[in-house]
Coordinates of C-alpha atoms in Angstrom, one line a residue:
M43 CA -38.2 29.1 11.9
K44 CA -35.5 30.7 9.8
E45 CA -36.9 34.1 10.4
Y46 CA -37.2 33.5 14.1
I47 CA -33.6 32.5 14.3
E48 CA -32.4 35.5 12.4
Q49 CA -34.4 37.9 14.6
N50 CA -33.1 36.3 17.8
K51 CA -29.7 34.8 17.1
E52 CA -27.7 37.4 19.0
R53 CA -29.9 36.6 22.1
F54 CA -29.4 32.9 21.4
F55 CA -25.6 33.4 21.4
E56 CA -25.7 35.3 24.7
E57 CA -27.8 32.6 26.3
L58 CA -25.7 29.7 25.0
F59 CA -22.5 31.5 26.0
S60 CA -23.8 31.9 29.5
L61 CA -23.8 28.1 29.7
L62 CA -20.5 27.5 28.0
R63 CA -18.7 29.9 30.4
I64 CA -19.6 27.6 33.3
P65 CA -16.8 24.9 33.7
S66 CA -19.3 22.1 34.6
V67 CA -16.7 19.3 34.5
S68 CA -18.3 16.4 36.3
A69 CA -15.0 14.3 36.5
K70 CA -13.5 16.8 38.9
A71 CA -14.8 17.3 42.5
E72 CA -13.7 20.9 42.6
H73 CA -16.3 21.8 40.0
K74 CA -19.2 20.7 42.2
P75 CA -20.3 24.4 42.6
D76 CA -20.2 24.8 38.8
M77 CA -22.5 21.8 38.3
I78 CA -25.1 23.5 40.6
K79 CA -24.6 26.8 38.9
C80 CA -25.1 25.3 35.4
A81 CA -28.2 23.4 36.5
E82 CA -29.7 26.6 37.9
R83 CA -28.9 28.5 34.7
W84 CA -30.7 25.8 32.7
K85 CA -33.7 26.1 34.9
E86 CA -33.9 29.8 34.2
L87 CA -33.5 29.3 30.4
L88 CA -36.3 26.6 30.3
L89 CA -38.7 28.8 32.2
D90 CA -37.9 31.7 29.8
A91 CA -38.4 29.4 26.9
G92 CA -42.0 28.7 28.0
A93 CA -41.9 25.8 30.4
D94 CA -44.8 25.8 32.9
E95 CA -42.5 24.7 35.7
A96 CA -38.8 23.8 36.1
G97 CA -36.7 22.7 39.0
V98 CA -33.3 21.5 40.0
Y99 CA -33.6 18.1 41.7
P100 CA -30.9 16.6 44.0
T101 CA -29.5 13.1 43.3
K102 CA -26.7 11.2 45.1
G103 CA -24.4 13.0 42.7
N104 CA -25.0 16.1 40.6
P105 CA -28.5 17.5 40.3
V106 CA -31.0 16.8 37.6
V107 CA -32.9 19.6 35.8
F108 CA -36.5 18.8 35.1
A109 CA -39.0 21.0 33.3
K110 CA -42.3 20.5 31.5
K111 CA -45.1 22.1 29.6
I112 CA -48.4 20.2 29.4
V113 CA -50.6 21.3 26.4
D114 CA -53.2 18.6 26.8
P115 CA -52.9 15.3 28.7
S116 CA -54.4 13.5 25.7
C117 CA -51.6 14.7 23.4
K118 CA -48.4 12.9 22.8
T119 CA -45.5 13.6 25.2
V120 CA -41.9 14.1 24.1
L121 CA -39.2 13.7 26.8
V122 CA -36.1 15.7 25.8
Y123 CA -32.9 14.3 27.3
G124 CA -29.6 16.2 27.5
H125 CA -26.6 16.6 29.7
Y126 CA -25.0 19.8 31.0
D127 CA -21.7 18.3 32.2
V128 CA -18.6 18.4 30.0
Q129 CA -15.3 16.6 29.5
P130 CA -12.2 18.0 31.2
A131 CA -10.6 20.6 28.9
E132 CA -6.9 19.6 29.4
P133 CA -4.4 20.0 27.9
F134 CA -5.2 23.8 28.1
E135 CA -2.1 24.8 26.1
L136 CA -3.5 23.1 22.9
W137 CA -6.6 25.3 22.8
N138 CA -6.6 28.3 20.5
N139 CA -8.8 30.2 22.9
P140 CA -9.5 29.5 26.6
P141 CA -12.0 26.6 26.6
F142 CA -14.6 28.3 28.8
E143 CA -14.4 31.6 27.1
P144 CA -16.5 30.9 23.9
V145 CA -15.8 32.7 20.7
I146 CA -17.3 32.7 17.2
H147 CA -15.0 32.5 14.1
D148 CA -14.8 30.5 10.9
G149 CA -18.5 29.9 11.1
A150 CA -18.4 28.0 14.3
I151 CA -18.7 28.4 18.1
W152 CA -15.4 27.3 19.8
A153 CA -15.6 26.2 23.5
R154 CA -15.8 23.1 25.6
G155 CA -19.4 22.0 25.4
A156 CA -20.1 23.9 22.2
N157 CA -21.3 20.7 20.7
D158 CA -21.3 18.1 23.5
D159 CA -23.8 18.6 24.8
K160 CA -24.7 22.2 25.7
G161 CA -24.9 23.4 22.1
Q162 CA -27.0 20.4 20.9
T163 CA -29.3 20.5 24.0
F164 CA -29.7 24.3 23.5
M165 CA -31.3 23.6 20.1
H166 CA -34.2 21.8 21.8
A167 CA -34.8 24.7 24.2
K168 CA -35.0 27.2 21.3
A169 CA -37.1 25.0 19.0
F170 CA -39.5 24.6 22.0
E171 CA -39.4 28.4 22.6
Y172 CA -40.3 29.0 18.9
L173 CA -43.2 26.6 19.0
V174 CA -44.6 28.0 22.2
R175 CA -44.3 31.7 21.2
T176 CA -45.8 31.2 17.8
G177 CA -48.7 29.0 19.2
Q178 CA -47.6 25.9 17.2
L179 CA -46.8 23.5 20.1
K180 CA -49.2 20.6 19.9
H181 CA -47.3 18.2 22.2
N182 CA -46.6 17.9 25.9
V183 CA -42.9 18.4 26.3
K184 CA -40.7 17.4 29.3
F185 CA -37.0 18.1 29.7
I186 CA -34.5 16.0 31.7
F187 CA -30.9 17.4 31.8
E188 CA -28.3 15.5 33.9
G189 CA -24.9 16.4 35.1
E190 CA -23.1 13.1 35.1
E191 CA -23.3 11.7 31.5
E192 CA -19.5 12.2 31.0
I193 CA -18.8 9.9 34.0
G194 CA -21.3 7.2 33.2
S195 CA -24.5 8.6 34.7
P196 CA -24.1 6.8 38.0
S197 CA -26.9 8.6 39.8
L198 CA -29.5 9.0 37.1
P199 CA -31.0 5.4 36.8
A200 CA -32.1 5.5 40.5
W201 CA -33.6 9.0 40.0
V202 CA -35.5 7.9 36.9
E203 CA -36.8 4.8 38.7
E204 CA -38.0 7.0 41.6
N205 CA -39.7 9.5 39.2
K206 CA -41.2 7.2 36.6
E207 CA -44.6 8.7 36.7
M208 CA -43.3 12.3 36.4
L209 CA -41.2 11.2 33.3
E210 CA -44.0 9.3 31.5
A211 CA -43.7 10.1 27.7
D212 CA -44.1 8.5 24.3
I213 CA -40.5 9.1 23.1
I214 CA -37.1 10.2 24.4
L215 CA -35.7 12.8 22.1
V216 CA -31.9 13.3 22.2
S217 CA -29.3 15.4 20.4
D218 CA -25.9 14.1 21.6
T219 CA -24.5 12.3 18.6
T220 CA -22.9 13.0 15.2
M221 CA -24.2 12.7 11.7
M222 CA -22.2 11.5 8.7
S223 CA -21.8 14.9 7.2
D224 CA -23.5 18.3 6.8
K225 CA -24.2 17.3 3.2
V226 CA -25.6 13.8 3.9
P227 CA -27.4 13.7 7.2
S228 CA -28.0 10.6 9.2
I229 CA -30.0 9.4 12.2
N230 CA -28.4 7.0 14.7
C231 CA -30.6 3.9 15.2
G232 CA -28.3 2.3 17.7
M233 CA -25.3 2.9 19.9
R234 CA -22.7 0.8 21.5
G235 CA -22.5 0.2 25.3
M236 CA -19.3 0.5 27.4
A237 CA -17.3 -1.2 30.1
Y238 CA -14.4 0.8 31.6
F239 CA -11.7 -0.5 34.0
E240 CA -8.6 0.5 35.8
L241 CA -5.8 -2.0 35.9
K242 CA -3.1 -1.7 38.6
V243 CA 0.0 -3.8 38.7
T244 CA 2.1 -3.7 41.9
G245 CA 5.6 -5.1 42.3
P246 CA 8.1 -4.1 45.0
D247 CA 6.8 -2.0 48.0
K248 CA 8.9 1.0 46.8
D249 CA 10.5 2.5 43.7
L250 CA 13.9 0.8 43.1
H251 CA 17.2 1.8 41.5
S252 CA 17.0 0.3 38.0
G253 CA 20.7 -0.5 38.0
H254 CA 20.7 -2.4 41.3
Y255 CA 17.4 -4.3 40.7
G256 CA 16.7 -4.2 37.0
G257 CA 16.6 -7.6 35.4
A258 CA 16.0 -9.3 38.7
V259 CA 12.7 -7.9 39.9
A260 CA 9.6 -7.6 37.7
N261 CA 8.9 -4.1 36.5
P262 CA 5.2 -3.4 36.9
L263 CA 5.2 -1.1 33.8
N264 CA 6.7 -3.9 31.6
V265 CA 4.2 -6.4 33.0
L266 CA 1.2 -4.1 32.5
C267 CA 2.3 -3.5 28.9
D268 CA 2.4 -7.3 28.4
I269 CA -1.0 -7.8 29.8
V270 CA -2.6 -5.0 27.8
S271 CA -1.0 -6.0 24.5
S272 CA -2.2 -9.6 25.0
L273 CA -5.9 -8.4 25.1
I274 CA -6.1 -8.1 21.3
D275 CA -4.7 -10.6 18.8
K276 CA -3.1 -10.1 15.5
D277 CA -6.5 -10.1 13.7
G278 CA -7.8 -7.3 16.0
R279 CA -10.0 -9.6 18.0
I280 CA -10.4 -9.3 21.8
T281 CA -8.9 -12.4 23.6
V282 CA -11.1 -12.3 26.7
E283 CA -12.7 -15.8 26.8
G284 CA -16.5 -15.6 26.1
F285 CA -16.3 -12.0 24.9
Y286 CA -18.0 -12.6 21.6
D287 CA -20.6 -15.1 22.8
D288 CA -23.5 -12.6 22.6
V289 CA -22.3 -10.6 19.6
V290 CA -24.9 -10.9 16.8
E291 CA -23.3 -11.1 13.3
L292 CA -25.2 -8.9 11.0
P293 CA -26.6 -10.5 7.9
A294 CA -25.2 -9.5 4.5
E295 CA -28.3 -7.4 3.6
D296 CA -27.9 -5.3 6.8
R297 CA -24.3 -4.8 6.1
A298 CA -25.1 -3.7 2.6
M299 CA -27.6 -1.2 3.9
L300 CA -25.0 0.3 6.2
A301 CA -22.6 0.4 3.3
R302 CA -24.8 2.9 1.5
A303 CA -23.4 5.6 3.8
P304 CA -21.0 7.8 1.9
F305 CA -17.5 7.2 3.1
D306 CA -14.1 8.1 1.7
Q307 CA -11.3 6.1 3.4
Q308 CA -8.5 8.5 2.2
E309 CA -10.4 11.5 3.4
F310 CA -10.9 9.8 6.8
N311 CA -7.2 9.1 7.0
D312 CA -6.2 12.6 6.0
F313 CA -8.5 14.1 8.6
L314 CA -6.8 12.1 11.3
K315 CA -3.4 12.5 9.8
I316 CA -2.7 8.7 9.7
K317 CA -1.3 6.6 7.0
N318 CA -3.8 3.8 7.4
V319 CA -6.5 2.3 9.7
K320 CA -6.2 -0.8 11.9
G321 CA -9.0 -2.9 13.4
E322 CA -10.8 -6.2 13.4
K323 CA -10.0 -8.3 10.3
G324 CA -12.9 -8.7 7.8
Y325 CA -14.8 -5.5 8.6
T326 CA -14.8 -2.0 7.1
T327 CA -13.9 1.1 9.0
N328 CA -17.6 2.1 9.5
E329 CA -18.5 -1.4 10.6
R330 CA -15.6 -1.4 13.1
I331 CA -17.0 1.8 14.6
G332 CA -20.7 1.0 14.5
I333 CA -21.5 -2.7 14.7
R334 CA -18.4 -4.3 16.2
P335 CA -17.1 -4.2 19.8
C336 CA -13.6 -3.0 20.6
L337 CA -11.0 -2.6 23.3
D338 CA -8.7 0.4 23.8
L339 CA -6.0 1.4 26.2
C340 CA -7.0 5.0 27.2
G341 CA -4.1 5.9 29.5
I342 CA -1.1 4.3 31.2
Y343 CA 1.1 5.8 33.9
G344 CA 3.6 4.9 36.6
G345 CA 7.3 5.5 37.3
Y346 CA 9.0 8.7 36.4
T347 CA 7.5 10.9 33.6
G348 CA 9.1 14.3 34.4
E349 CA 11.8 16.1 32.5
G350 CA 15.1 14.5 32.2
A351 CA 16.2 11.0 33.3
K352 CA 15.5 9.1 36.5
T353 CA 16.7 5.5 36.5
V354 CA 13.8 4.1 38.5
L355 CA 12.0 0.7 38.5
P356 CA 8.5 1.8 39.6
S357 CA 6.6 0.2 42.5
W358 CA 3.4 0.2 40.6
A359 CA 1.8 1.0 37.2
K360 CA -1.8 1.7 36.2
A361 CA -3.8 1.6 33.0
K362 CA -7.3 2.7 32.0
V363 CA -9.1 0.3 29.6
S364 CA -12.3 1.0 27.6
M365 CA -14.4 -1.6 26.0
R366 CA -17.2 -0.6 23.6
L367 CA -20.0 -3.2 23.4
V368 CA -22.6 -3.9 20.8
P369 CA -26.3 -4.6 21.5
N370 CA -26.9 -8.0 23.2
Q371 CA -23.6 -7.7 25.1
T372 CA -24.2 -6.5 28.7
A373 CA -21.7 -4.4 30.6
E374 CA -22.3 -6.6 33.7
K375 CA -21.4 -9.8 31.9
I376 CA -18.4 -8.4 30.1
S377 CA -17.1 -6.9 33.3
D378 CA -17.3 -10.3 35.0
L379 CA -15.5 -12.0 32.0
F380 CA -12.8 -9.3 32.0
V381 CA -12.0 -9.6 35.7
K382 CA -11.8 -13.4 35.4
H383 CA -9.6 -13.1 32.4
I384 CA -7.1 -10.8 34.1
D385 CA -7.0 -13.0 37.2
K386 CA -6.2 -16.0 34.9
I387 CA -3.4 -14.4 33.0
A388 CA -1.8 -12.3 35.9
P389 CA 1.7 -13.6 36.7
D390 CA 2.5 -14.5 40.3
Y391 CA 5.5 -12.2 40.6
V392 CA 3.3 -9.1 40.7
K393 CA -0.1 -8.2 42.2
V394 CA -2.8 -7.3 39.6
E395 CA -6.0 -5.5 40.6
V396 CA -9.0 -4.8 38.3
T397 CA -11.4 -2.0 39.3
P398 CA -14.6 -1.6 37.1
M399 CA -15.3 2.1 36.8
Q400 CA -18.1 2.7 34.4
G401 CA -20.6 0.6 32.4
G402 CA -23.7 0.7 30.3
N403 CA -25.5 -1.3 27.6
G404 CA -26.0 -0.4 24.0
F405 CA -29.4 -0.3 22.3
L406 CA -31.2 -0.4 18.9
I407 CA -34.4 1.4 17.8
P408 CA -36.7 0.5 14.9
I409 CA -36.4 2.7 11.8
Q410 CA -40.0 1.9 11.0
S411 CA -41.2 3.8 14.1
E412 CA -43.4 6.8 13.8
A413 CA -40.9 9.0 15.6
Y414 CA -38.0 7.9 13.4
Q415 CA -40.1 8.6 10.3
A416 CA -41.0 12.0 11.6
A417 CA -37.4 12.9 12.3
A418 CA -36.4 11.6 8.8
K419 CA -39.0 13.8 7.1
A420 CA -38.0 16.8 9.2
M421 CA -34.3 16.5 8.5
G422 CA -34.9 15.7 4.8
E423 CA -36.9 18.9 4.5
V424 CA -34.1 21.0 6.1
Y425 CA -31.2 19.3 4.4
G426 CA -32.8 18.6 1.0
I427 CA -31.9 14.9 1.2
E428 CA -33.3 11.9 3.0
P429 CA -31.1 11.0 6.1
I430 CA -29.4 7.6 6.2
P431 CA -29.9 5.3 9.2
S432 CA -26.6 4.7 10.9
R433 CA -25.1 3.0 14.0
G434 CA -23.2 5.2 16.5
G435 CA -19.9 4.1 17.8
G436 CA -20.1 6.1 21.0
S437 CA -22.1 5.3 24.2
I438 CA -24.8 7.1 26.1
A439 CA -25.3 4.5 28.7
I440 CA -28.2 6.1 30.5
L441 CA -30.4 5.8 27.4
A442 CA -30.5 2.1 27.6
D443 CA -31.5 2.4 31.3
M444 CA -34.2 4.9 30.5
Q445 CA -35.5 2.7 27.7
R446 CA -35.7 -0.2 30.2
I447 CA -37.2 1.7 33.1
L448 CA -39.7 4.0 31.2
G449 CA -40.5 1.5 28.5
I450 CA -40.0 4.0 25.7
D451 CA -37.5 4.3 22.9
P452 CA -34.9 7.0 22.5
L453 CA -34.6 8.9 19.2
L454 CA -31.2 10.2 18.3
M455 CA -31.4 13.4 16.3
G456 CA -27.7 14.3 16.5
F457 CA -26.3 17.3 14.5
G458 CA -22.6 17.1 15.5
L459 CA -19.8 16.4 13.0
E460 CA -16.5 14.6 13.4
R461 CA -14.8 18.0 12.7
D462 CA -16.2 19.2 16.1
V463 CA -13.6 17.0 18.0
I464 CA -15.9 16.9 21.0
H465 CA -13.6 15.4 23.6
S466 CA -10.4 17.1 22.4
P467 CA -9.0 20.7 22.6
N468 CA -10.6 23.2 20.3
E469 CA -14.1 21.6 20.4
S470 CA -16.5 23.6 18.1
Y471 CA -19.9 23.6 16.6
L472 CA -20.9 25.0 13.2
L473 CA -23.5 27.7 13.3
T474 CA -25.1 26.1 10.3
Q475 CA -25.6 22.9 12.2
L476 CA -26.9 24.8 15.3
F477 CA -29.5 26.5 13.3
R478 CA -30.4 23.5 11.1
G479 CA -30.8 21.5 14.3
M480 CA -33.3 24.0 15.6
E481 CA -35.3 23.9 12.3
S482 CA -35.3 20.1 12.2
I483 CA -36.4 19.7 15.8
A484 CA -39.3 22.2 15.3
L485 CA -40.3 20.3 12.2
F486 CA -40.1 17.0 14.1
Y487 CA -42.9 18.2 16.3
K488 CA -44.9 19.1 13.2
Y489 CA -44.7 15.6 11.7
Y490 CA -44.7 13.5 14.9

């Protein structure tokens, strides 16, 4: 495929940039027209790549793009999943170039969505195009691209349930994850789930003068900080009662296998510009990210945050709390435990409300499967070294739902790198990874 990429790479850039220029931010209602525009553009690209048919299908939220090419009903069918929505790009001032005006420099594409997930999904369309145009496609291929992954895929499970027959396949092929490095590739054989909440603490019915009332009336910001800080103990363990009941402790041999992954703690610290790491006692950094659950405060606000001073005791304060879950934990049970825990510890001098916002379960896939072995052989051929099985710290909640509804496993052939800073300003994607991804995916079809 190298020659095909070289001959067509300028067209590839033009097509990918047409997607990256669309600010398809699912978290913001004002971008609804952009979601439709991006879905329609994907429909065009999939038809151009060789799909027999493609359509944009409505859901209760943003539309789904579905396309397919049936070579022979008796052949294996690969269902390619991706998402065309992206994270908000703020703060804009930290970007070196406008986030929706993609540029190429230093061997990478720089734009919101360059990696997550427009760039990685684009690899599948181009590998498919190559196989179709060179007469090498021996599989049936279906594509399902959604526009709500970044907000928890609220509409997709129902759509998948309603369209099970249309989505029948042997494997779900996904590129929406990272690998350990571009020198030592890896394949995720599992991902964590997630439960996400908003906490609101309300005190007085109005903002108060901190001199007239401070020290006599509970400050919702102070109370909220106390509540959040109590959720993790000194050993880094989550204090919600029953939280660890379903967490499976990995045996020593499994932990030893995961420890084979190359990891330099100092390099990790230097990349993040931190002096040291902090997490659950008794586990390594990689284990804390991949096989253990965690809880994080993702945002806190209330009171006065503008320039200068304003001596105010706020009426209310809010916090966003994210919990990453490991397989066997369910978002539904953890959500119930968390709400009960907050109700139990909430003091009576304020009103505390918990609103569940997103949730999804984690999953594991067997590394002995035919699909995994085909992916490992393909990536090994491209990178010159056998990929290492790994466990992803992030969440793609919909994949667990699709696994349950369709009865097929996902296969995570991710080509992103930590350097791509996918949810931050200056997201990028190395051209070498973009092209190696195309090559690896094309070879996957050869070996699967």
